[in-house]
Amino acid sequence: MRKLLWVSLLALLLQASCIQANHSDDSTEEHRDAQDDTTKETPKETSAETDETEQPPKREKTTEIEEEQGIMVLHINNFDRALSETRHLMVEFYAPWCGYCRRFEPIYAEAAGMLKEEGSEMRLAKVDAIEEKELAEEFNVDSFPTVKLFMNGDRKEPIEYTGKRTPSGIVQWLKRRSGPGAADLNSADSAAEFINTHNVSVVGFFDNLESEAAAVFKEVAFDLTDVEFAVTASPEVFKEYEVTANKVVLFKKFDDGRADFELSEEDKLDKHNLTNFIKENSLELIVPFNQETSDKIFTSRVRLHCLLFINSTVESQMSLLEESKTVAREFKGKVLYILIDMTTAVSHVLNYFGVLEKDSPTVRMINMDTQKKFKIEVVDDTAEPYLRSEEIPEDWDKGPVKVLVAKNFETVAMDPTKNVFVEFYAPWCGHCKELAPIWEQLGEIYADHDDIIIAKMDATANEVESVAIDGFPTLKYFPAGDKEVISYTGNRDLETLSKFLDNGGVLPQEESDEDDDDEDEADKDKAQTDEREDADNQSKVCSAASLFSPSLELDSLFFLYLRGQTILQRNQQTTHPKMSFDNSSN
C-alpha cells in the first residue's frame, strides 16, 4: 500500500517533468500531429475528376430508389422520396476517390445488413457528393465521409453522426436516436427495476422534465450510447434515493455503488462536465484491461496510467487489488489504474512494458501524452524510464541498409559527420513491406557515399527517448553537424527520396506552369492532385489507432499504448462534427 502510494506521487512528478522535457520534440513531429487535419479530404480542393479517368455511361436519374448492399443510393431526384418514406434515414455523403470512404464502405454495409435482419424501419443511404454537388452544398458537406441522420422527413436540421465507426456502433447510435434517449421513471418500482437491470445506469433527477438542464441531460444520453439513461420527476423516486434537489446520479454495481453530480447554483447542467463525469465514473477504480474496456481506457482524459500486472490465479496477488483501491480512490482523476491479468492474452503488453510472467505482481507507469513509460523500482527513491532494445546484430552494418536498435541508435544516427536517413518500421505493417524494396534500392544507391547512411529500425522492438513515432513507416533525416532532425513527408518513391537526399534534406520543388493565362487553372489542378497524393500518403501510414477493430485479438491492443493516442481519441470520442476515418485496419 505504502509503495503504491509512493509510486502514484512519484508518477505525478514524472508527468510534469516529462511534459516539460518533450516540448522540444513537438516541433519535429508537427506533420504527424497534423493528421487530424489531413484525414479530412475537402471537396473545394479535390472535387474535380481527372479527365484521364474513363467514366461509365450515366444512368437516367428518376425518383426510383436503387440499392447496393442494402444501402439506398440517393441523388437529387429521389432524395425527397427517401425522406418522405423513411422516418429515420442515415445518409453518408462520400467521394468516390476518398480512401477513408472506401474503408468505411464495408462497415456501413454490415450495419445496413444488421438493421435488415432485425426488421428495422431505420435505413442507411449514401450520396456521391462529387456527382451531387447541389445536395452536398445544401447539407454543408466539407469533408468525407460526412454522415447525417434525417428524422421524420426533416431536411432542414439533420443530426451529425457522433457514434463509433463500427457496425454495432452505428446500429446502437441509431436506436438511441430513434427513441426517447432516456426512459421516464415514474415510480420507485420502475426506478429499482431500471437500476438493477444495468451494470451502469445514469438517472437525471429533475423537478421539471422540460427544463433546460433536463434537455442537456437528454443530449448527453443521445451521445453516450454505451450507458443506459433515465429521467424522473417523481417525488417518490427522489425520496427513495435520498435526492433532495435536481442532480444526476450514476448507479453502478461495483466500487462505491453510486456517484452524484451536482448541478450549479443556478440549476445549470454543463454538457462537457457531465460527459466527463459519466465516463470517469463508469470505470472501476482499477479497470480490468479487456476488449470491452480498452476504448474507455484509451480515450480517458486522464493521461497518466498505472498498470498493475497481477496473476489472477494467485490469491495473495488478487488480495493486493483491494488494498490498491484505497490509493486508486485517492488519486482518482489524476491517475488511471489498470489491471493487467497475466493469465489472459496480453503477451504483447508484457513485452512492450518489459514484464515477464515471473515478475508479477509488478507496476508500470505510462504517460499517454509523452508516451514515456517507467519501470518502477523503489530503490533509494529512484525510478528510471524503461526503453526497450534488441541486441545489436553482428552484421548490422554489412548491408546497404544499416540495421539500428536502441543500443546503437545514438552512436549511428547522431554521428555529427554523417547524414543519416532512418526508416522506423513495424514488421506487421503492410505499407512498410511495400517500402522495403525501395528502401533497399535507396541504400544501394548511396552505399558509396561516405557521408550518407541509409538505416532502418524496428520501432515495435526498440525505443529511443528522443524520437516519437506516431505511425509506420516514419522516415526521419538526421543531418550532419548536430542540426535539427527533419521529418520526411514526401512521396515514398525512389526518385523523390533520392532528390530529398541530394538536396540535403529538402523536398524537391514542383515545376510551375509558365503560361500566365493558365496559371490559375494549373494551380487548381495541382492543388487537387497534391490533395489526393497527400491523402494517399496519409493512408499509407499504419497508425496504432488503425489496429483497433472489433475483430482484433486482445493481445494486439498493446499497440494502442505505442502511439497515436490523439488519433484514437478523435476517432472514438467523435468530438469533431465531421467523420474522417483513419482507423480502419490496413
Coordinates of C-alpha atoms in Angstrom, one line a residue:
M1 CA 0.0 0.0 0.0
R2 CA 2.7 2.5 1.0
K3 CA 4.7 1.5 -2.1
L4 CA 1.8 2.1 -4.4
L5 CA 1.1 5.5 -2.8
W6 CA 4.7 6.5 -3.3
V7 CA 4.5 5.3 -6.9
S8 CA 1.5 7.5 -7.6
L9 CA 3.1 10.6 -6.1
L10 CA 6.3 10.0 -8.0
A11 CA 4.3 9.5 -11.2
L12 CA 2.6 12.9 -10.9
L13 CA 6.1 14.5 -10.6
L14 CA 7.4 12.5 -13.5
Q15 CA 4.4 13.5 -15.6
A16 CA 5.2 17.2 -15.1
S17 CA 8.9 16.8 -15.9
C18 CA 8.2 14.7 -19.0
I19 CA 5.8 17.2 -20.5
Q20 CA 8.3 20.0 -20.0
A21 CA 11.1 17.9 -21.4
N22 CA 9.2 17.0 -24.5
H23 CA 8.3 20.5 -25.7
S24 CA 11.4 20.4 -27.9
D25 CA 10.3 17.1 -29.5
D26 CA 7.0 18.5 -30.6
S27 CA 8.3 20.7 -33.4
T28 CA 9.9 17.8 -35.2
E29 CA 6.6 15.9 -35.1
E30 CA 4.3 18.6 -36.4
H31 CA 3.5 16.7 -39.6
R32 CA 2.3 13.7 -37.6
D33 CA 0.2 15.8 -35.3
A34 CA -1.4 17.4 -38.4
Q35 CA -3.0 14.1 -39.2
D36 CA -6.2 15.4 -37.6
D37 CA -6.5 17.8 -40.5
T38 CA -5.1 15.7 -43.3
T39 CA -7.5 12.8 -42.6
K40 CA -10.3 15.1 -44.0
E41 CA -10.5 15.4 -47.7
T42 CA -12.1 18.7 -48.7
P43 CA -14.3 18.9 -51.8
K44 CA -13.3 22.5 -52.5
E45 CA -9.8 21.3 -53.3
T46 CA -10.4 17.9 -54.7
S47 CA -13.9 17.8 -56.2
A48 CA -12.9 17.6 -59.9
E49 CA -12.5 14.2 -61.5
T50 CA -9.4 13.7 -63.7
D51 CA -10.1 13.9 -67.4
E52 CA -8.0 10.8 -67.9
T53 CA -10.5 8.6 -65.9
E54 CA -12.9 7.0 -68.2
Q55 CA -16.4 7.4 -66.8
P56 CA -19.1 4.7 -67.3
P57 CA -22.3 5.8 -69.1
K58 CA -24.6 7.6 -66.6
R59 CA -28.0 6.2 -65.9
E60 CA -31.0 8.5 -66.1
K61 CA -31.9 9.8 -62.7
T62 CA -35.5 9.1 -61.7
T63 CA -37.5 9.1 -58.4
E64 CA -36.9 5.3 -58.2
I65 CA -34.5 4.2 -55.4
E66 CA -31.9 1.6 -56.2
E67 CA -30.0 -0.3 -53.5
E68 CA -26.4 -1.5 -53.2
Q69 CA -25.6 -4.0 -50.4
G70 CA -28.8 -2.9 -48.6
I71 CA -27.9 0.8 -48.8
M72 CA -30.2 3.2 -50.7
V73 CA -28.5 5.1 -53.5
L74 CA -29.7 8.7 -53.5
H75 CA -29.4 11.7 -55.7
I76 CA -31.2 15.0 -56.4
N77 CA -34.2 13.3 -58.0
N78 CA -35.0 10.7 -55.4
F79 CA -33.8 12.3 -52.1
D80 CA -37.2 13.8 -51.3
R81 CA -38.9 10.5 -51.8
A82 CA -36.4 8.7 -49.5
L83 CA -37.1 11.3 -46.8
S84 CA -40.8 11.0 -47.1
E85 CA -40.8 7.2 -47.0
T86 CA -38.2 6.7 -44.2
R87 CA -38.7 8.1 -40.7
H88 CA -35.1 7.5 -39.6
L89 CA -32.7 7.9 -42.6
M90 CA -29.0 7.9 -42.1
V91 CA -27.1 9.3 -45.2
E92 CA -23.4 9.0 -45.9
F93 CA -22.0 11.7 -48.2
Y94 CA -18.9 10.3 -49.8
A95 CA -16.4 10.9 -52.6
P96 CA -15.5 8.0 -54.9
W97 CA -11.8 8.7 -54.7
C98 CA -11.7 9.1 -50.9
G99 CA -9.7 6.3 -49.2
Y100 CA -11.5 6.8 -45.9
C101 CA -14.8 6.4 -47.6
R102 CA -13.7 3.1 -49.2
R103 CA -12.7 1.8 -45.8
F104 CA -15.9 2.8 -44.3
E105 CA -18.0 1.1 -47.0
P106 CA -17.9 -2.4 -45.7
I107 CA -18.6 -1.2 -42.1
Y108 CA -21.6 0.8 -43.4
A109 CA -22.9 -2.2 -45.4
E110 CA -22.6 -4.5 -42.5
A111 CA -24.6 -2.1 -40.3
A112 CA -27.3 -2.0 -43.1
G113 CA -27.4 -5.8 -43.0
M114 CA -27.8 -5.8 -39.2
L115 CA -30.8 -3.4 -39.4
K116 CA -32.4 -5.5 -42.2
E117 CA -32.0 -8.7 -40.2
E118 CA -33.7 -7.1 -37.2
G119 CA -36.6 -6.0 -39.5
S120 CA -35.9 -2.4 -38.5
E121 CA -37.6 0.5 -40.3
M122 CA -34.4 2.6 -39.9
R123 CA -32.5 2.7 -43.2
L124 CA -29.0 3.6 -44.4
A125 CA -28.4 5.6 -47.6
K126 CA -25.5 7.2 -49.5
V127 CA -24.9 10.1 -51.8
D128 CA -22.0 10.7 -54.2
A129 CA -21.2 14.2 -53.0
I130 CA -18.9 14.8 -56.1
E131 CA -21.7 14.0 -58.5
E132 CA -24.5 15.5 -56.4
K133 CA -22.9 18.9 -55.8
E134 CA -26.3 20.5 -55.1
L135 CA -27.1 18.1 -52.2
A136 CA -23.5 18.4 -50.8
E137 CA -23.8 22.2 -50.8
E138 CA -27.3 22.1 -49.2
F139 CA -26.1 20.0 -46.3
N140 CA -22.7 21.7 -45.8
V141 CA -20.6 18.7 -46.7
D142 CA -17.0 19.8 -46.4
S143 CA -15.2 16.5 -45.5
F144 CA -15.5 12.9 -46.4
P145 CA -17.2 10.8 -45.3
T146 CA -19.9 13.0 -43.7
V147 CA -22.8 11.1 -42.2
K148 CA -26.1 12.7 -41.1
L149 CA -29.3 11.4 -39.7
F150 CA -32.6 12.8 -41.1
M151 CA -35.6 12.3 -38.9
N152 CA -39.3 12.4 -39.8
G153 CA -38.6 13.8 -43.3
D154 CA -36.9 17.0 -41.9
R155 CA -34.2 18.1 -44.3
K156 CA -33.6 21.4 -42.5
E157 CA -31.9 20.2 -39.4
P158 CA -30.2 16.8 -39.9
I159 CA -28.2 15.4 -37.0
E160 CA -24.4 14.8 -37.3
Y161 CA -23.3 11.3 -36.6
T162 CA -21.3 11.1 -33.4
G163 CA -21.1 7.3 -32.7
K164 CA -18.4 4.7 -33.1
R165 CA -17.1 3.7 -36.5
T166 CA -18.2 0.1 -36.2
P167 CA -21.3 -1.7 -37.5
S168 CA -22.7 -2.2 -33.9
G169 CA -21.8 1.3 -33.0
I170 CA -23.8 2.7 -35.9
V171 CA -26.8 0.5 -35.1
Q172 CA -26.6 1.3 -31.4
W173 CA -26.4 5.0 -32.1
L174 CA -29.4 4.9 -34.5
K175 CA -31.5 3.0 -31.9
R176 CA -30.7 5.5 -29.2
R177 CA -31.6 8.4 -31.5
S178 CA -34.8 6.9 -32.7
G179 CA -36.1 6.5 -29.2
P180 CA -36.6 8.9 -26.3
G181 CA -32.9 8.6 -25.3
A182 CA -33.8 8.4 -21.6
A183 CA -36.5 6.3 -20.0
D184 CA -39.1 8.0 -17.8
L185 CA -39.2 6.5 -14.3
N186 CA -42.5 7.4 -12.6
S187 CA -42.3 5.1 -9.6
A188 CA -39.9 3.7 -7.1
D189 CA -40.5 0.2 -8.5
S190 CA -39.7 1.2 -12.1
A191 CA -36.6 3.0 -10.9
A192 CA -35.4 0.0 -9.0
E193 CA -36.0 -2.3 -11.9
F194 CA -34.1 0.0 -14.3
I195 CA -31.1 0.4 -11.9
N196 CA -30.9 -3.3 -11.1
T197 CA -31.1 -4.3 -14.7
H198 CA -27.9 -2.5 -15.8
N199 CA -24.3 -2.6 -14.6
V200 CA -24.1 1.1 -15.0
S201 CA -27.1 3.4 -15.3
V202 CA -27.5 7.2 -15.1
V203 CA -30.6 8.8 -13.7
G204 CA -31.4 12.5 -14.0
F205 CA -33.5 13.8 -11.1
F206 CA -35.3 16.9 -12.3
D207 CA -38.4 18.6 -10.8
N208 CA -39.3 19.7 -14.3
L209 CA -38.6 17.3 -17.2
E210 CA -39.0 20.2 -19.7
S211 CA -36.2 22.3 -18.1
E212 CA -33.0 23.4 -19.7
A213 CA -31.0 21.1 -17.5
A214 CA -33.2 18.1 -18.5
A215 CA -32.7 18.9 -22.1
V216 CA -28.9 18.9 -21.7
F217 CA -29.1 15.6 -19.9
K218 CA -31.0 14.1 -22.9
E219 CA -28.4 15.4 -25.3
V220 CA -25.7 13.5 -23.4
A221 CA -27.9 10.4 -23.4
F222 CA -28.1 10.5 -27.2
D223 CA -24.3 10.7 -27.5
L224 CA -23.2 8.1 -24.9
T225 CA -24.8 5.0 -26.3
D226 CA -22.9 2.5 -24.2
V227 CA -24.6 3.7 -20.9
E228 CA -28.3 3.5 -20.1
F229 CA -30.1 6.7 -19.1
A230 CA -33.4 7.6 -17.4
V231 CA -35.1 10.7 -16.0
T232 CA -37.5 11.2 -13.2
A233 CA -39.6 13.9 -11.7
S234 CA -41.4 11.6 -9.2
P235 CA -41.2 12.7 -5.6
E236 CA -41.4 9.0 -4.7
V237 CA -38.2 8.2 -6.6
F238 CA -36.5 11.3 -5.2
K239 CA -37.2 10.1 -1.7
E240 CA -36.3 6.5 -2.3
Y241 CA -32.8 7.5 -3.4
E242 CA -32.4 10.4 -0.9
V243 CA -32.2 13.1 -3.5
T244 CA -33.4 16.5 -2.3
A245 CA -32.5 18.7 -5.3
N246 CA -32.0 18.5 -9.0
K247 CA -29.0 16.3 -9.7
V248 CA -27.6 13.4 -11.8
V249 CA -26.8 10.1 -10.1
L250 CA -24.7 7.4 -11.7
F251 CA -25.5 4.0 -10.3
K252 CA -23.0 1.1 -10.7
K253 CA -22.7 -2.5 -9.4
F254 CA -19.1 -2.0 -8.3
D255 CA -16.9 0.1 -6.1
D256 CA -19.0 2.7 -4.2
G257 CA -22.2 1.9 -5.9
R258 CA -23.1 5.4 -6.9
A259 CA -21.7 8.8 -7.8
D260 CA -23.6 12.1 -7.6
F261 CA -23.2 15.0 -10.0
E262 CA -24.5 18.3 -8.5
L263 CA -26.0 21.0 -10.7
S264 CA -24.8 24.6 -10.4
E265 CA -26.4 27.0 -8.0
E266 CA -28.4 28.3 -11.0
D267 CA -29.6 24.7 -11.7
K268 CA -27.5 24.7 -14.9
L269 CA -26.0 21.5 -16.3
D270 CA -22.8 21.6 -18.3
K271 CA -22.8 19.0 -21.1
H272 CA -19.0 18.7 -21.3
N273 CA -18.6 18.3 -17.5
L274 CA -21.4 15.8 -17.3
T275 CA -20.0 13.7 -20.1
N276 CA -16.6 13.6 -18.4
F277 CA -18.2 12.7 -15.1
I278 CA -20.1 9.8 -16.6
K279 CA -17.1 8.5 -18.5
E280 CA -14.8 8.6 -15.4
N281 CA -17.3 7.1 -13.0
S282 CA -18.4 4.3 -15.4
L283 CA -15.0 2.8 -14.9
E284 CA -13.9 0.8 -11.9
L285 CA -11.3 2.3 -9.6
I286 CA -8.9 -0.3 -11.0
V287 CA -10.0 -1.1 -14.6
P288 CA -9.5 -4.6 -16.0
F289 CA -7.9 -4.4 -19.4
N290 CA -10.0 -6.2 -21.9
Q291 CA -11.8 -5.8 -25.2
E292 CA -14.8 -4.1 -23.6
T293 CA -12.9 -1.5 -21.5
S294 CA -10.0 -0.8 -23.9
D295 CA -11.9 2.0 -25.7
K296 CA -12.7 3.8 -22.5
I297 CA -9.1 3.4 -21.2
F298 CA -7.6 4.9 -24.3
T299 CA -10.0 7.8 -24.6
S300 CA -9.9 8.7 -21.0
R301 CA -9.0 12.4 -20.2
V302 CA -6.7 11.0 -17.5
R303 CA -3.4 10.6 -19.4
L304 CA -1.2 9.1 -16.6
H305 CA -1.8 5.4 -16.4
C306 CA -0.6 3.0 -13.7
L307 CA -0.6 -0.6 -14.8
L308 CA -0.8 -3.4 -12.2
F309 CA 0.4 -6.7 -13.5
I310 CA -1.2 -9.5 -11.5
N311 CA -1.7 -13.2 -11.9
S312 CA -5.4 -13.8 -11.1
T313 CA -4.8 -17.4 -10.1
V314 CA -2.7 -16.4 -7.2
E315 CA -4.9 -15.5 -4.2
S316 CA -2.2 -13.4 -2.5
Q317 CA -1.8 -11.2 -5.6
M318 CA -5.6 -10.7 -6.0
S319 CA -5.8 -9.5 -2.4
L320 CA -3.5 -6.7 -3.4
L321 CA -6.3 -5.3 -5.6
E322 CA -8.5 -4.4 -2.6
E323 CA -5.5 -2.8 -0.9
S324 CA -4.7 -0.8 -4.0
K325 CA -8.2 0.6 -4.3
T326 CA -7.5 2.9 -1.4
V327 CA -4.7 4.5 -3.4
A328 CA -6.7 4.5 -6.6
R329 CA -9.5 6.3 -4.9
E330 CA -7.1 9.0 -3.5
F331 CA -5.6 9.7 -7.0
K332 CA -8.9 9.3 -8.9
G333 CA -9.0 11.9 -11.7
K334 CA -5.2 12.2 -11.8
V335 CA -4.0 8.6 -12.3
L336 CA -5.9 5.8 -14.1
Y337 CA -5.2 2.4 -12.6
I338 CA -5.4 -0.6 -14.9
L339 CA -5.3 -4.3 -14.1
I340 CA -3.3 -6.5 -16.5
D341 CA -4.2 -10.1 -15.8
M342 CA -1.2 -12.0 -16.9
T343 CA -3.2 -15.2 -17.4
T344 CA -5.1 -13.6 -20.3
A345 CA -3.9 -13.0 -23.9
V346 CA -1.7 -10.0 -23.2
S347 CA 1.7 -11.3 -24.2
H348 CA 2.5 -8.2 -26.4
V349 CA 1.6 -5.9 -23.5
L350 CA 4.1 -7.8 -21.3
N351 CA 6.8 -7.4 -24.0
Y352 CA 6.1 -3.8 -24.5
F353 CA 6.4 -3.0 -20.8
G354 CA 9.3 -5.3 -20.2
V355 CA 7.4 -7.6 -17.9
L356 CA 8.0 -11.3 -17.5
E357 CA 5.4 -13.7 -16.1
K358 CA 7.6 -14.3 -13.1
D359 CA 7.7 -10.6 -12.3
S360 CA 4.1 -10.4 -11.1
P361 CA 3.0 -8.6 -9.1
T362 CA 4.7 -5.5 -10.5
V363 CA 3.8 -2.0 -11.6
R364 CA 4.5 0.1 -14.7
M365 CA 3.6 3.7 -15.4
I366 CA 3.0 5.4 -18.8
N367 CA 2.3 9.0 -19.7
M368 CA -0.1 8.8 -22.6
D369 CA 0.8 12.3 -23.9
T370 CA 4.5 11.9 -23.9
Q371 CA 4.5 8.2 -24.5
K372 CA 7.2 7.8 -21.8
K373 CA 6.8 4.7 -19.6
F374 CA 8.6 3.8 -16.4
K375 CA 9.7 0.7 -14.7
I376 CA 9.0 1.4 -11.1
E377 CA 11.7 0.1 -8.8
V378 CA 11.6 1.8 -5.4
V379 CA 15.3 1.7 -4.6
D380 CA 16.8 4.8 -2.9
D381 CA 13.7 6.7 -4.1
T382 CA 14.5 6.4 -7.8
A383 CA 12.7 5.5 -10.9
E384 CA 14.1 5.2 -14.4
P385 CA 12.4 5.3 -17.8
Y386 CA 12.0 1.9 -19.4
L387 CA 13.2 1.8 -23.1
R388 CA 13.3 -1.5 -25.0
S389 CA 16.1 -2.6 -27.2
E390 CA 17.1 -5.6 -29.2
E391 CA 20.7 -6.7 -29.2
I392 CA 22.9 -5.2 -31.8
P393 CA 23.1 -7.7 -34.8
E394 CA 26.7 -8.8 -35.6
D395 CA 26.1 -7.9 -39.3
W396 CA 24.1 -4.6 -38.6
D397 CA 26.4 -2.6 -40.9
K398 CA 27.2 -5.2 -43.6
G399 CA 24.3 -4.4 -46.0
P400 CA 23.4 -1.3 -47.9
V401 CA 20.7 -0.5 -45.2
K402 CA 22.2 -0.4 -41.8
V403 CA 20.2 -2.1 -39.0
L404 CA 19.7 0.0 -35.9
V405 CA 18.4 -0.9 -32.5
A406 CA 18.1 1.3 -29.5
K407 CA 21.5 0.3 -28.2
N408 CA 23.4 1.7 -31.3
F409 CA 20.9 4.3 -32.4
E410 CA 22.6 7.3 -30.8
T411 CA 26.0 6.3 -32.0
V412 CA 24.9 6.0 -35.6
A413 CA 22.1 8.4 -36.1
M414 CA 23.6 11.2 -34.1
D415 CA 27.0 11.0 -35.7
P416 CA 27.8 14.7 -36.4
T417 CA 29.9 13.6 -39.5
K418 CA 27.1 11.7 -41.2
N419 CA 23.7 12.4 -42.8
V420 CA 21.5 9.5 -41.6
F421 CA 18.1 8.7 -43.1
V422 CA 16.2 6.3 -40.9
E423 CA 13.0 4.3 -41.5
F424 CA 11.2 3.4 -38.3
Y425 CA 9.0 0.4 -39.3
A426 CA 6.8 -2.3 -37.8
P427 CA 7.2 -5.9 -39.0
W428 CA 3.4 -6.3 -39.4
C429 CA 2.8 -3.0 -41.3
G430 CA 1.8 -3.6 -45.0
H431 CA 3.0 -0.1 -46.0
C432 CA 6.4 -0.8 -44.5
K433 CA 6.6 -4.0 -46.5
E434 CA 5.8 -2.0 -49.7
L435 CA 8.6 0.4 -48.9
A436 CA 11.2 -2.3 -48.1
P437 CA 12.5 -2.9 -51.6
I438 CA 12.5 0.8 -52.4
W439 CA 14.5 1.5 -49.2
E440 CA 16.9 -1.3 -50.1
Q441 CA 17.5 0.3 -53.5
L442 CA 18.0 3.7 -51.9
G443 CA 20.7 2.1 -49.6
E444 CA 22.4 0.6 -52.7
I445 CA 22.4 4.0 -54.5
Y446 CA 24.1 5.7 -51.6
A447 CA 26.3 2.8 -50.4
D448 CA 29.4 4.6 -51.7
H449 CA 28.6 7.9 -50.2
D450 CA 30.8 8.3 -47.1
D451 CA 28.6 11.0 -45.6
I452 CA 25.2 9.3 -46.1
I453 CA 23.8 6.4 -44.2
I454 CA 20.5 4.7 -45.0
A455 CA 19.2 2.8 -42.0
K456 CA 16.1 1.2 -40.5
M457 CA 14.9 0.3 -37.1
D458 CA 12.1 -1.9 -35.8
A459 CA 10.2 0.6 -33.7
T460 CA 8.0 -2.0 -32.1
A461 CA 11.0 -3.7 -30.5
N462 CA 13.2 -0.7 -30.0
E463 CA 12.6 2.7 -28.4
V464 CA 14.5 5.9 -28.5
E465 CA 13.6 8.6 -26.0
S466 CA 14.4 11.5 -28.4
V467 CA 12.2 10.2 -31.2
A468 CA 8.4 10.0 -31.1
I469 CA 6.7 7.6 -33.6
D470 CA 3.1 8.2 -34.4
G471 CA 2.7 5.7 -37.3
F472 CA 4.6 3.3 -39.5
P473 CA 6.6 3.8 -41.6
T474 CA 8.1 7.0 -40.1
L475 CA 11.0 8.5 -42.0
K476 CA 13.4 10.9 -40.3
Y477 CA 16.6 12.6 -41.6
F478 CA 19.4 13.2 -39.1
P479 CA 21.6 15.8 -40.8
A480 CA 25.3 16.1 -40.1
G481 CA 26.6 18.8 -37.8
D482 CA 24.0 18.4 -35.0
K483 CA 21.3 20.1 -37.0
E484 CA 17.6 19.8 -36.3
V485 CA 16.0 16.5 -37.2
I486 CA 13.9 16.6 -40.3
S487 CA 10.6 14.6 -40.6
Y488 CA 10.2 13.3 -44.2
T489 CA 6.6 14.0 -45.5
G490 CA 7.0 13.5 -49.3
N491 CA 6.1 10.6 -51.6
R492 CA 7.8 7.3 -50.9
D493 CA 9.1 6.6 -54.3
L494 CA 12.8 6.1 -55.2
E495 CA 13.1 9.3 -57.3
T496 CA 11.6 11.6 -54.6
L497 CA 13.6 10.0 -51.8
S498 CA 16.8 10.4 -53.8
K499 CA 16.2 14.0 -54.6
F500 CA 15.5 14.7 -50.9
L501 CA 18.9 13.3 -50.0
D502 CA 20.7 15.1 -52.9
N503 CA 19.1 18.4 -51.7
G504 CA 20.4 17.9 -48.2
G505 CA 17.1 17.0 -46.6
V506 CA 14.9 19.3 -48.6
L507 CA 11.9 18.0 -50.7
P508 CA 12.1 18.8 -54.4
Q509 CA 10.1 21.7 -55.7
E510 CA 7.3 21.1 -58.2
E511 CA 7.8 22.7 -61.6
S512 CA 5.4 25.7 -62.0
D513 CA 3.3 26.4 -65.1
E514 CA 4.9 29.2 -67.2
D515 CA 1.8 30.0 -69.0
D516 CA 0.3 33.0 -67.2
D517 CA -3.1 32.6 -68.9
D518 CA -3.4 29.1 -67.5
E519 CA -1.7 29.8 -64.1
D520 CA -4.9 29.8 -62.0
E521 CA -6.3 26.7 -63.7
A522 CA -2.9 24.9 -63.3
D523 CA -2.7 25.8 -59.6
K524 CA -6.2 24.5 -59.1
D525 CA -5.4 21.2 -60.9
K526 CA -2.1 20.9 -58.9
A527 CA -4.0 21.5 -55.6
Q528 CA -6.4 18.8 -56.5
T529 CA -3.5 16.4 -57.4
D530 CA -1.5 17.3 -54.3
E531 CA -4.5 16.8 -52.1
R532 CA -5.1 13.3 -53.5
E533 CA -1.4 12.5 -53.2
D534 CA -1.4 13.8 -49.6
A535 CA -4.4 11.7 -48.7
D536 CA -2.9 8.7 -50.4
N537 CA 0.3 9.2 -48.4
Q538 CA -1.6 9.5 -45.2
S539 CA -3.5 6.3 -46.0
K540 CA -0.1 4.6 -46.3
V541 CA 0.7 5.1 -42.7
C542 CA -0.1 2.3 -40.2
S543 CA -1.0 4.1 -37.0
A544 CA -1.5 2.5 -33.7
A545 CA -5.2 3.5 -33.8
S546 CA -5.7 1.8 -37.1
L547 CA -5.3 -1.5 -35.3
F548 CA -8.4 -1.0 -33.2
S549 CA -11.3 -3.1 -34.5
P550 CA -13.9 -5.4 -33.1
S551 CA -12.2 -8.4 -34.5
L552 CA -8.8 -7.6 -33.3
E553 CA -7.1 -10.1 -30.9
L554 CA -6.8 -8.6 -27.4
D555 CA -3.1 -9.0 -27.1
S556 CA -2.6 -6.8 -30.2
L557 CA -4.3 -3.9 -28.4
F558 CA -0.9 -3.1 -26.7
F559 CA 0.0 -1.2 -29.9
L560 CA -2.5 1.4 -28.8
Y561 CA -0.1 2.1 -26.0
L562 CA 2.6 2.7 -28.5
R563 CA 1.5 5.8 -30.5
G564 CA -1.5 7.6 -32.0
Q565 CA -3.4 8.3 -28.8
T566 CA -4.6 11.7 -30.1
I567 CA -5.8 10.0 -33.3
L568 CA -7.7 7.3 -31.3
Q569 CA -9.3 9.9 -29.0
R570 CA -10.6 11.8 -32.0
N571 CA -11.9 8.8 -33.8
Q572 CA -13.6 7.2 -30.8
Q573 CA -14.9 10.2 -29.0
T574 CA -16.1 11.8 -32.3
T575 CA -15.9 15.3 -30.9
H576 CA -15.4 16.7 -34.4
P577 CA -18.6 17.5 -36.3
K578 CA -17.4 15.6 -39.3
M579 CA -16.4 12.0 -39.7
S580 CA -12.9 11.5 -41.1
F581 CA -11.6 8.0 -40.8
D582 CA -8.1 6.8 -40.4
N583 CA -8.7 3.9 -38.0
S584 CA -9.6 1.2 -40.4
S585 CA -7.4 -1.9 -40.4
N586 CA -4.9 -2.0 -43.1

